[in-house]
Amino acid sequence: MERTLICETPKKIGEEVKIAGFVQTVRAHGKIAFVDVVDRSGVLQIVGGAELVDLKPQFAVEVEGVVKKRPEKMINEKIKTGTVELESKKVVVLSKSEEMPFDMGAEELNLELPTLLDYRTLTLRHSKIKEIFKVQAKVLEGFREAAKELGCTEISVPTISASATEGGAEVFMVDYYDHKAYMTQSPQLYKQMLVPSLERVFTIAKAYRAEPSVTTRHLSEATQMDCELGFVSFEELLDALEFVGTKTLKYVEENCEKILKDYKVPPLKIPAKVPRLTMREAQKIILKRTGVDHTGEKDLDPEDEKEICKWALEEKDSDLVTITHYPTKKRAFYTAPDPSDPEYSLSYDLLFRGLEILSGSQRINDYNKLIAAIKDRGMDPANFEMYLQAFKYGMPPEGGFSFGLERITMKLLNLSNVREASLFPRDMERVDFRFSR
Ligand code: AMO
């Protein structure tokens, strides 16, 4: 008999079917047992006798039986198959499981973060955790759609590089045969090198950051969703990033209605025009609202980001706010200074529900200025030979931006830690397993 997906069973009342999936819960009442089985399409109640009682959570099984309509008072409106159950005739155990270290049948897992991650292959089977990655898949899909609509070609770029891509000390070095190489801190240099070839590109890439501290928003291996566009102005870049950000978030809302409801998150607030502020304007608003004077600071700190997002929500009915013109010295070497005030740069961050989810800039596209900027940061242009070659032979005005996949997912579902939005998070204390165990 061919396998029927669980979501199809309500259409097959009275028919004999075979389903396959994982045992979620087993409830035995005397000679009758009820077993919930989960496959990729949903969950189904199986009713039977002795053949079910030895089943245990996470056994992989095949069950043959007849689909029956449930009595009126047994209907479960919370699930798609709540009007039916499968009366089992034959059960085959495909794979057994060891005993669960915690209750996997509960609606919420409620585990401490280290346990949630130590048992990752198990916790990823839980329906509420699976939902995080279904949302994440839609973020990726929405981004791809939006980037393609901008006219970008998808590229796949290296993750081993001859130089640090963002500068700074947060870089993993690798032994590369007899040489030194670096894990890319972002796809930045490669996406820029592709502008003279494809003009508009996008990539979904891994970014490696040797983050020296443990925070709720930093991973050592993050996923970035990047665009880079040639022949564009600063204004056009701002329009482009807000277009992609808005479209991606709306795409998730349209395609994940039930999950967002399960996670009890409020509906998205995205106005037709995302509010924009310069960093200095944002600091003045924060001073006025809270009395905290950060107007002399060179960046917005996490509390500032939360506060300015509160302002955007209260005053502009928006979950998003774009902040522009960060100090040139605070941004990576490739960032173009503002010609009218070079101390500040043509850069931007997009904040979403209290957190930076994107950053980017107009780039320095002049070969000699770029060499000067590299030297100015104490780096050696010789290490950027391939990158600089692209500028030597003609680079139009260009710029781009990068979204953090895990951070967007975290904020969409109101998760408290970015690690929850990473399948296998890496940080100072963990590569798969905790070093300290
Ligand atoms: P930036 O370093 O700001 O910019 O990174 C872009 C976005 O990627 C996400 N992100 C991270 N998420 C989790 N953990 C991390 N350690 C981490 N680091 C970054 C954030 C951030 O906004 N090349 C530039 C982008 C550009 O100019 O196009 C860059 O990498 O959401």
Short mmCIF file of C-alpha atoms and ligand atoms in Angstrom, two decimals:
data_model
loop_
_atom_site.label_atom_id
_atom_site.label_comp_id
_atom_site.label_asym_id
_atom_site.label_seq_id
_atom_site.Cartn_x
_atom_site.Cartn_y
_atom_site.Cartn_z
CA MET A 1 0.00 0.00 0.00
CA GLU A 2 1.25 3.50 -0.82
CA ARG A 3 1.87 5.97 1.98
CA THR A 4 -0.78 8.63 2.63
CA LEU A 5 0.30 11.94 4.13
CA ILE A 6 -1.41 12.66 7.42
CA CYS A 7 -2.94 15.92 6.13
CA GLU A 8 -4.81 13.90 3.48
CA THR A 9 -6.59 11.63 5.95
CA PRO A 10 -9.69 13.84 6.59
CA LYS A 11 -10.54 13.35 2.88
CA LYS A 12 -10.34 9.55 3.20
CA ILE A 13 -13.03 8.66 5.72
CA GLY A 14 -13.90 4.97 5.48
CA GLU A 15 -10.80 4.15 3.43
CA GLU A 16 -7.90 1.95 4.37
CA VAL A 17 -4.60 3.86 4.36
CA LYS A 18 -0.98 3.57 5.43
CA ILE A 19 0.67 6.46 7.21
CA ALA A 20 4.26 6.85 8.42
CA GLY A 21 5.79 9.14 11.01
CA PHE A 22 7.13 9.57 14.52
CA VAL A 23 5.24 8.61 17.65
CA GLN A 24 4.62 11.74 19.65
CA THR A 25 2.57 10.52 22.62
CA VAL A 26 1.15 7.20 23.78
CA ARG A 27 -1.91 7.12 26.07
CA ALA A 28 -3.12 3.68 27.14
CA HIS A 29 -6.55 3.32 28.77
CA GLY A 30 -6.95 -0.34 29.68
CA LYS A 31 -7.14 -2.26 26.44
CA ILE A 32 -7.47 0.84 24.26
CA ALA A 33 -4.49 2.98 23.33
CA PHE A 34 -4.29 6.37 21.65
CA VAL A 35 -1.10 7.30 19.86
CA ASP A 36 -0.33 10.62 18.17
CA VAL A 37 1.83 10.21 15.09
CA VAL A 38 3.52 13.15 13.35
CA ASP A 39 4.74 13.38 9.79
CA ARG A 40 5.87 16.40 7.76
CA SER A 41 2.27 17.37 7.05
CA GLY A 42 0.67 17.15 10.48
CA VAL A 43 -0.36 15.02 13.44
CA LEU A 44 -2.93 12.20 13.55
CA GLN A 45 -4.55 10.26 16.38
CA ILE A 46 -4.30 6.49 16.04
CA VAL A 47 -6.69 4.31 18.04
CA GLY A 48 -6.01 0.67 18.66
CA GLY A 49 -5.26 -2.09 21.10
CA ALA A 50 -2.31 -4.28 22.02
CA GLU A 51 -0.37 -3.45 18.84
CA LEU A 52 0.05 0.14 20.08
CA VAL A 53 0.88 -0.22 23.76
CA ASP A 54 4.59 -0.96 23.34
CA LEU A 55 5.21 2.09 21.20
CA LYS A 56 7.32 4.83 22.74
CA PRO A 57 7.88 8.50 21.86
CA GLN A 58 10.09 9.04 18.79
CA PHE A 59 9.73 5.52 17.45
CA ALA A 60 9.49 5.77 13.65
CA VAL A 61 6.45 3.76 12.58
CA GLU A 62 4.17 2.79 9.73
CA VAL A 63 0.53 2.28 10.60
CA GLU A 64 -2.12 0.73 8.40
CA GLY A 65 -5.75 1.17 9.28
CA VAL A 66 -9.13 2.67 8.47
CA VAL A 67 -9.83 6.40 8.68
CA LYS A 68 -12.84 6.98 10.94
CA LYS A 69 -14.84 10.11 11.65
CA ARG A 70 -14.48 11.09 15.30
CA PRO A 71 -17.59 11.32 17.46
CA GLU A 72 -18.79 14.95 17.67
CA LYS A 73 -17.58 15.47 21.23
CA MET A 74 -14.09 14.11 20.45
CA ILE A 75 -13.39 16.61 17.64
CA ASN A 76 -10.17 18.57 18.21
CA GLU A 77 -10.40 21.92 16.47
CA LYS A 78 -6.78 22.77 17.20
CA ILE A 79 -5.42 20.36 14.58
CA LYS A 80 -6.12 19.93 10.87
CA THR A 81 -6.98 16.23 11.29
CA GLY A 82 -9.10 16.83 14.39
CA THR A 83 -12.26 15.46 12.78
CA VAL A 84 -10.79 12.00 12.14
CA GLU A 85 -8.70 9.23 13.68
CA LEU A 86 -7.05 6.12 12.31
CA GLU A 87 -8.26 2.76 13.59
CA SER A 88 -5.06 0.75 13.46
CA LYS A 89 -4.87 -2.71 11.93
CA LYS A 90 -1.14 -3.17 11.56
CA VAL A 91 1.85 -1.36 13.06
CA VAL A 92 5.43 -1.71 11.84
CA VAL A 93 8.22 -0.20 13.92
CA LEU A 94 10.80 1.17 11.46
CA SER A 95 13.17 2.44 14.12
CA LYS A 96 13.20 2.46 17.91
CA SER A 97 14.30 5.33 20.10
CA GLU A 98 15.94 5.47 23.48
CA GLU A 99 13.90 6.93 26.31
CA MET A 100 13.31 10.67 26.11
CA PRO A 101 15.52 12.80 28.40
CA PHE A 102 12.57 15.22 28.79
CA ASP A 103 8.90 15.43 27.84
CA MET A 104 8.76 15.79 24.05
CA GLY A 105 4.96 15.48 23.99
CA ALA A 106 4.26 18.78 25.74
CA GLU A 107 2.97 21.70 23.66
CA GLU A 108 5.94 23.83 24.80
CA LEU A 109 9.39 22.38 25.47
CA ASN A 110 10.29 24.90 28.18
CA LEU A 111 13.93 23.84 28.36
CA GLU A 112 16.89 25.92 29.44
CA LEU A 113 18.89 27.08 26.39
CA PRO A 114 21.92 24.78 27.00
CA THR A 115 19.66 21.70 27.13
CA LEU A 116 17.69 22.89 24.10
CA LEU A 117 20.96 23.01 22.16
CA ASP A 118 22.74 19.98 23.68
CA TYR A 119 19.85 17.78 22.47
CA ARG A 120 19.50 19.67 19.20
CA THR A 121 18.66 16.75 16.93
CA LEU A 122 15.87 15.86 19.30
CA THR A 123 14.53 19.32 20.09
CA LEU A 124 14.43 20.12 16.38
CA ARG A 125 11.74 17.42 16.09
CA HIS A 126 9.38 19.29 18.41
CA SER A 127 6.55 21.00 16.52
CA LYS A 128 7.07 24.41 18.14
CA ILE A 129 10.82 24.35 17.35
CA LYS A 130 10.23 23.08 13.81
CA GLU A 131 8.02 26.10 13.26
CA ILE A 132 10.98 28.45 13.83
CA PHE A 133 12.75 26.92 10.85
CA LYS A 134 9.64 26.89 8.71
CA VAL A 135 9.48 30.64 9.28
CA GLN A 136 13.19 30.89 8.52
CA ALA A 137 12.66 29.06 5.23
CA LYS A 138 10.03 31.66 4.32
CA VAL A 139 12.42 34.50 5.23
CA LEU A 140 14.92 33.01 2.78
CA GLU A 141 12.23 32.55 0.14
CA GLY A 142 10.88 36.07 0.62
CA PHE A 143 14.37 37.57 0.41
CA ARG A 144 15.13 35.64 -2.78
CA GLU A 145 11.87 36.79 -4.37
CA ALA A 146 12.52 40.43 -3.45
CA ALA A 147 16.17 40.39 -4.55
CA LYS A 148 15.20 38.86 -7.88
CA GLU A 149 12.54 41.53 -8.31
CA LEU A 150 15.30 44.13 -7.89
CA GLY A 151 17.04 42.51 -10.86
CA CYS A 152 19.79 40.77 -8.86
CA THR A 153 21.43 37.54 -10.03
CA GLU A 154 22.07 34.94 -7.32
CA ILE A 155 25.75 34.16 -6.74
CA SER A 156 27.55 31.68 -4.52
CA VAL A 157 30.80 33.04 -3.07
CA PRO A 158 33.83 31.60 -1.24
CA THR A 159 34.01 31.32 2.54
CA ILE A 160 37.81 31.11 2.58
CA SER A 161 39.46 34.40 1.81
CA ALA A 162 42.96 35.85 1.42
CA SER A 163 42.16 38.75 3.75
CA ALA A 164 39.80 39.66 6.55
CA THR A 165 36.63 40.92 4.83
CA GLU A 166 35.43 43.41 7.42
CA GLY A 167 38.69 44.27 9.20
CA GLY A 168 38.99 44.13 12.98
CA ALA A 169 40.14 41.25 15.12
CA GLU A 170 36.96 39.17 14.96
CA VAL A 171 38.25 36.79 12.37
CA PHE A 172 38.95 33.05 12.29
CA MET A 173 42.25 32.17 10.70
CA VAL A 174 42.70 28.84 8.95
CA ASP A 175 45.78 26.85 8.09
CA TYR A 176 45.55 26.72 4.35
CA TYR A 177 48.22 24.29 3.15
CA ASP A 178 51.45 26.22 3.83
CA HIS A 179 49.67 29.55 4.00
CA LYS A 180 47.34 31.59 6.16
CA ALA A 181 43.80 32.28 5.07
CA TYR A 182 40.64 33.59 6.75
CA MET A 183 37.06 32.48 7.10
CA THR A 184 34.99 35.22 5.51
CA GLN A 185 33.40 37.64 7.98
CA SER A 186 30.84 38.35 5.25
CA PRO A 187 30.42 37.88 1.50
CA GLN A 188 31.22 41.59 1.15
CA LEU A 189 34.35 41.60 -0.99
CA TYR A 190 33.10 38.98 -3.41
CA LYS A 191 29.70 40.57 -3.98
CA GLN A 192 31.45 43.87 -4.75
CA MET A 193 33.83 42.14 -7.18
CA LEU A 194 30.82 40.80 -9.05
CA VAL A 195 29.24 44.22 -9.70
CA PRO A 196 31.26 44.94 -12.88
CA SER A 197 30.26 41.51 -14.14
CA LEU A 198 26.58 41.06 -13.24
CA GLU A 199 25.78 44.62 -12.06
CA ARG A 200 23.18 43.49 -9.49
CA VAL A 201 23.81 40.42 -7.36
CA PHE A 202 22.48 38.71 -4.28
CA THR A 203 23.82 35.92 -2.14
CA ILE A 204 22.86 33.94 0.94
CA ALA A 205 26.14 33.20 2.67
CA LYS A 206 27.71 32.13 5.93
CA ALA A 207 29.58 34.79 7.86
CA TYR A 208 32.19 33.83 10.45
CA ARG A 209 32.83 36.17 13.34
CA ALA A 210 35.20 35.39 16.21
CA GLU A 211 32.91 37.32 18.55
CA PRO A 212 34.86 37.85 21.76
CA SER A 213 31.80 37.87 24.01
CA VAL A 214 28.59 35.95 24.59
CA THR A 215 25.44 37.99 23.87
CA THR A 216 21.86 37.14 22.97
CA ARG A 217 22.27 38.55 19.44
CA HIS A 218 25.69 37.36 18.24
CA LEU A 219 26.60 34.05 16.64
CA SER A 220 30.08 33.00 15.60
CA GLU A 221 28.60 31.64 12.38
CA ALA A 222 25.68 33.66 11.05
CA THR A 223 23.75 33.61 7.78
CA GLN A 224 23.72 36.80 5.79
CA MET A 225 21.36 37.69 2.96
CA ASP A 226 23.19 40.26 0.84
CA CYS A 227 22.53 42.44 -2.19
CA GLU A 228 25.00 44.60 -4.11
CA LEU A 229 23.94 47.01 -6.85
CA GLY A 230 25.92 48.98 -9.45
CA PHE A 231 25.08 52.41 -10.86
CA VAL A 232 23.08 53.47 -7.80
CA SER A 233 22.85 56.52 -5.58
CA PHE A 234 22.55 56.58 -1.80
CA GLU A 235 18.80 57.35 -2.04
CA GLU A 236 18.26 54.44 -4.43
CA LEU A 237 20.08 52.13 -2.03
CA LEU A 238 17.84 53.21 0.84
CA ASP A 239 14.76 52.57 -1.30
CA ALA A 240 16.15 49.17 -2.34
CA LEU A 241 16.90 47.95 1.18
CA GLU A 242 13.52 49.07 2.49
CA PHE A 243 11.83 47.38 -0.49
CA VAL A 244 13.62 44.08 0.16
CA GLY A 245 13.15 44.26 3.95
CA THR A 246 9.46 45.11 3.71
CA LYS A 247 8.75 42.52 1.06
CA THR A 248 10.58 39.77 2.93
CA LEU A 249 8.71 40.41 6.17
CA LYS A 250 5.33 40.65 4.44
CA TYR A 251 6.04 37.42 2.58
CA VAL A 252 6.57 35.65 5.90
CA GLU A 253 3.38 37.14 7.34
CA GLU A 254 1.38 35.99 4.31
CA ASN A 255 2.81 32.46 4.39
CA CYS A 256 3.15 31.73 8.10
CA GLU A 257 -0.13 32.98 9.53
CA LYS A 258 -0.70 29.98 11.80
CA ILE A 259 2.85 29.87 13.16
CA LEU A 260 2.87 33.59 13.97
CA LYS A 261 -0.41 33.01 15.80
CA ASP A 262 1.06 30.02 17.69
CA TYR A 263 3.93 32.27 18.77
CA LYS A 264 1.44 34.96 19.81
CA VAL A 265 3.34 37.73 18.05
CA PRO A 266 1.50 40.94 17.15
CA PRO A 267 0.79 41.64 13.45
CA LEU A 268 3.58 43.39 11.58
CA LYS A 269 3.47 47.16 11.41
CA ILE A 270 5.04 48.27 8.17
CA PRO A 271 4.03 51.68 6.85
CA ALA A 272 4.15 52.61 3.16
CA LYS A 273 7.24 54.69 3.96
CA VAL A 274 9.73 53.32 6.49
CA PRO A 275 10.81 56.17 8.81
CA ARG A 276 14.40 57.35 8.26
CA LEU A 277 16.64 59.21 10.70
CA THR A 278 20.30 60.06 10.74
CA MET A 279 22.17 58.60 13.70
CA ARG A 280 22.49 62.08 15.21
CA GLU A 281 18.76 62.73 14.84
CA ALA A 282 18.09 59.40 16.54
CA GLN A 283 20.38 60.33 19.45
CA LYS A 284 18.55 63.65 19.90
CA ILE A 285 15.17 61.90 19.97
CA ILE A 286 16.50 59.43 22.57
CA LEU A 287 17.79 62.32 24.69
CA LYS A 288 14.41 64.03 24.51
CA ARG A 289 12.47 60.86 25.35
CA THR A 290 14.64 59.40 28.10
CA GLY A 291 17.01 62.12 29.31
CA VAL A 292 19.90 59.79 28.43
CA ASP A 293 22.49 61.86 26.56
CA HIS A 294 24.29 59.68 24.00
CA THR A 295 24.69 62.52 21.49
CA GLY A 296 28.48 62.32 21.86
CA GLU A 297 28.56 58.55 21.17
CA LYS A 298 29.87 57.15 17.89
CA ASP A 299 27.20 54.48 17.55
CA LEU A 300 23.80 53.44 18.87
CA ASP A 301 24.12 50.90 21.66
CA PRO A 302 21.57 48.07 22.08
CA GLU A 303 19.46 50.16 24.49
CA ASP A 304 19.45 53.07 22.02
CA GLU A 305 18.27 50.71 19.29
CA LYS A 306 15.41 49.54 21.48
CA GLU A 307 14.44 53.09 22.37
CA ILE A 308 14.44 54.40 18.82
CA CYS A 309 12.33 51.42 17.75
CA LYS A 310 9.86 52.32 20.49
CA TRP A 311 9.75 55.83 19.05
CA ALA A 312 9.14 54.43 15.54
CA LEU A 313 6.29 52.28 16.79
CA GLU A 314 4.65 54.99 18.89
CA GLU A 315 5.14 57.92 16.54
CA LYS A 316 5.20 56.29 13.09
CA ASP A 317 3.27 53.07 13.67
CA SER A 318 6.28 51.16 12.32
CA ASP A 319 8.22 48.06 13.38
CA LEU A 320 11.04 49.25 11.11
CA VAL A 321 13.28 52.29 11.20
CA THR A 322 16.26 53.11 8.98
CA ILE A 323 19.20 54.90 10.59
CA THR A 324 21.74 56.58 8.31
CA HIS A 325 25.06 58.45 8.47
CA TYR A 326 27.07 56.58 11.07
CA PRO A 327 30.57 57.96 11.76
CA THR A 328 32.96 56.98 8.96
CA LYS A 329 35.53 55.66 11.45
CA LYS A 330 32.98 53.24 12.96
CA ARG A 331 32.23 51.56 9.64
CA ALA A 332 34.25 49.13 7.53
CA PHE A 333 36.97 50.48 5.23
CA TYR A 334 34.90 50.17 2.02
CA THR A 335 32.21 52.59 3.27
CA ALA A 336 31.96 55.89 1.37
CA PRO A 337 32.23 59.05 3.48
CA ASP A 338 29.46 61.60 2.94
CA PRO A 339 31.05 64.16 0.54
CA SER A 340 29.27 67.01 2.32
CA ASP A 341 30.47 65.91 5.79
CA PRO A 342 33.19 63.23 5.51
CA GLU A 343 33.28 62.57 9.26
CA TYR A 344 29.98 60.75 8.68
CA SER A 345 29.38 58.10 6.07
CA LEU A 346 26.80 57.10 3.49
CA SER A 347 25.90 54.13 5.62
CA TYR A 348 22.71 52.72 7.10
CA ASP A 349 21.27 50.15 9.47
CA LEU A 350 17.72 48.84 9.45
CA LEU A 351 16.27 48.23 12.90
CA PHE A 352 13.34 45.86 13.45
CA ARG A 353 11.51 45.56 16.76
CA GLY A 354 14.46 46.83 18.77
CA LEU A 355 17.36 45.17 16.94
CA GLU A 356 19.67 45.86 13.99
CA ILE A 357 18.78 43.34 11.30
CA LEU A 358 20.66 44.92 8.39
CA SER A 359 23.54 47.15 7.59
CA GLY A 360 25.16 48.47 4.45
CA SER A 361 26.42 51.51 2.62
CA GLN A 362 27.36 53.29 -0.53
CA ARG A 363 30.91 52.08 -1.26
CA ILE A 364 34.16 53.80 -2.12
CA ASN A 365 34.39 52.96 -5.82
CA ASP A 366 37.56 54.92 -6.63
CA TYR A 367 40.64 52.67 -6.76
CA ASN A 368 43.10 55.11 -5.17
CA LYS A 369 40.69 56.22 -2.43
CA LEU A 370 40.04 52.58 -1.60
CA ILE A 371 43.76 51.85 -1.25
CA ALA A 372 44.08 54.91 1.01
CA ALA A 373 41.13 53.69 3.13
CA ILE A 374 42.70 50.22 3.51
CA LYS A 375 46.04 51.75 4.57
CA ASP A 376 44.25 54.16 6.90
CA ARG A 377 42.87 51.15 8.84
CA GLY A 378 46.38 49.73 9.22
CA MET A 379 45.80 46.97 6.66
CA ASP A 380 48.01 45.98 3.75
CA PRO A 381 46.54 46.52 0.24
CA ALA A 382 48.66 43.56 -0.92
CA ASN A 383 46.23 41.28 0.95
CA PHE A 384 43.35 42.67 -1.11
CA GLU A 385 44.94 42.14 -4.50
CA MET A 386 42.04 40.36 -6.18
CA TYR A 387 39.46 42.72 -4.67
CA LEU A 388 41.41 45.81 -5.74
CA GLN A 389 41.80 44.45 -9.25
CA ALA A 390 38.04 44.88 -9.74
CA PHE A 391 38.36 48.59 -8.91
CA LYS A 392 41.52 49.12 -10.96
CA TYR A 393 39.66 48.21 -14.13
CA GLY A 394 36.58 50.35 -13.57
CA MET A 395 33.92 50.20 -10.87
CA PRO A 396 30.71 52.26 -11.15
CA PRO A 397 29.12 53.97 -8.14
CA GLU A 398 27.78 51.08 -6.16
CA GLY A 399 26.52 49.91 -2.80
CA GLY A 400 24.59 47.23 -1.00
CA PHE A 401 23.30 45.77 2.19
CA SER A 402 23.13 42.62 4.27
CA PHE A 403 20.34 41.14 6.39
CA GLY A 404 21.00 38.76 9.27
CA LEU A 405 18.78 35.71 8.76
CA GLU A 406 18.81 34.51 12.37
CA ARG A 407 18.17 37.97 13.76
CA ILE A 408 15.12 38.49 11.52
CA THR A 409 13.76 35.09 12.53
CA MET A 410 14.39 35.86 16.20
CA LYS A 411 12.48 39.13 16.04
CA LEU A 412 9.63 37.77 13.91
CA LEU A 413 8.90 35.15 16.56
CA ASN A 414 9.92 37.19 19.60
CA LEU A 415 12.58 34.67 20.63
CA SER A 416 14.80 35.77 23.47
CA ASN A 417 18.10 34.50 22.04
CA VAL A 418 19.42 34.42 18.46
CA ARG A 419 20.75 30.90 19.09
CA GLU A 420 17.15 29.64 19.08
CA ALA A 421 16.93 30.83 15.46
CA SER A 422 20.02 28.91 14.36
CA LEU A 423 19.77 25.18 13.62
CA PHE A 424 23.24 24.46 15.02
CA PRO A 425 24.51 27.66 16.64
CA ARG A 426 28.21 28.30 17.12
CA ASP A 427 29.52 30.62 19.79
CA MET A 428 32.55 31.00 22.07
CA GLU A 429 31.36 28.06 24.13
CA ARG A 430 29.94 25.72 21.53
CA VAL A 431 30.58 23.96 18.24
CA ASP A 432 27.71 21.44 18.23
CA PHE A 433 28.54 20.53 21.87
CA ARG A 434 29.53 22.82 24.70
CA PHE A 435 33.31 22.78 25.23
CA SER A 436 32.86 22.88 28.99
CA ARG A 437 30.75 19.74 29.28
P1 AMO B 1 27.33 43.69 9.43
O1 AMO B 1 28.59 43.26 10.06
O2 AMO B 1 26.58 44.77 10.11
O3 AMO B 1 27.61 44.20 7.94
O4 AMO B 1 26.39 42.44 9.23
C1 AMO B 1 25.17 42.56 8.51
C2 AMO B 1 24.04 41.93 9.30
O5 AMO B 1 24.34 40.56 9.58
C3 AMO B 1 23.87 40.22 10.87
N1 AMO B 1 25.02 39.82 11.69
C4 AMO B 1 24.99 38.90 12.68
N2 AMO B 1 24.00 38.13 13.17
C5 AMO B 1 24.29 37.29 14.19
N3 AMO B 1 25.51 37.18 14.74
C6 AMO B 1 26.53 37.92 14.29
N4 AMO B 1 27.75 37.79 14.83
C7 AMO B 1 26.30 38.83 13.22
N5 AMO B 1 27.06 39.71 12.54
C8 AMO B 1 26.28 40.29 11.63
C9 AMO B 1 23.18 41.45 11.43
C10 AMO B 1 23.81 42.56 10.65
O6 AMO B 1 22.97 43.69 10.54
N6 AMO B 1 29.38 43.53 4.85
C11 AMO B 1 28.48 44.28 5.71
C12 AMO B 1 27.14 44.53 5.04
C13 AMO B 1 27.18 45.48 3.88
O7 AMO B 1 27.77 46.55 4.03
O8 AMO B 1 26.59 45.13 2.81
C14 AMO B 1 28.31 43.50 7.01
O9 AMO B 1 28.66 42.36 7.13
O10 AMO B 1 21.79 41.38 11.16
#
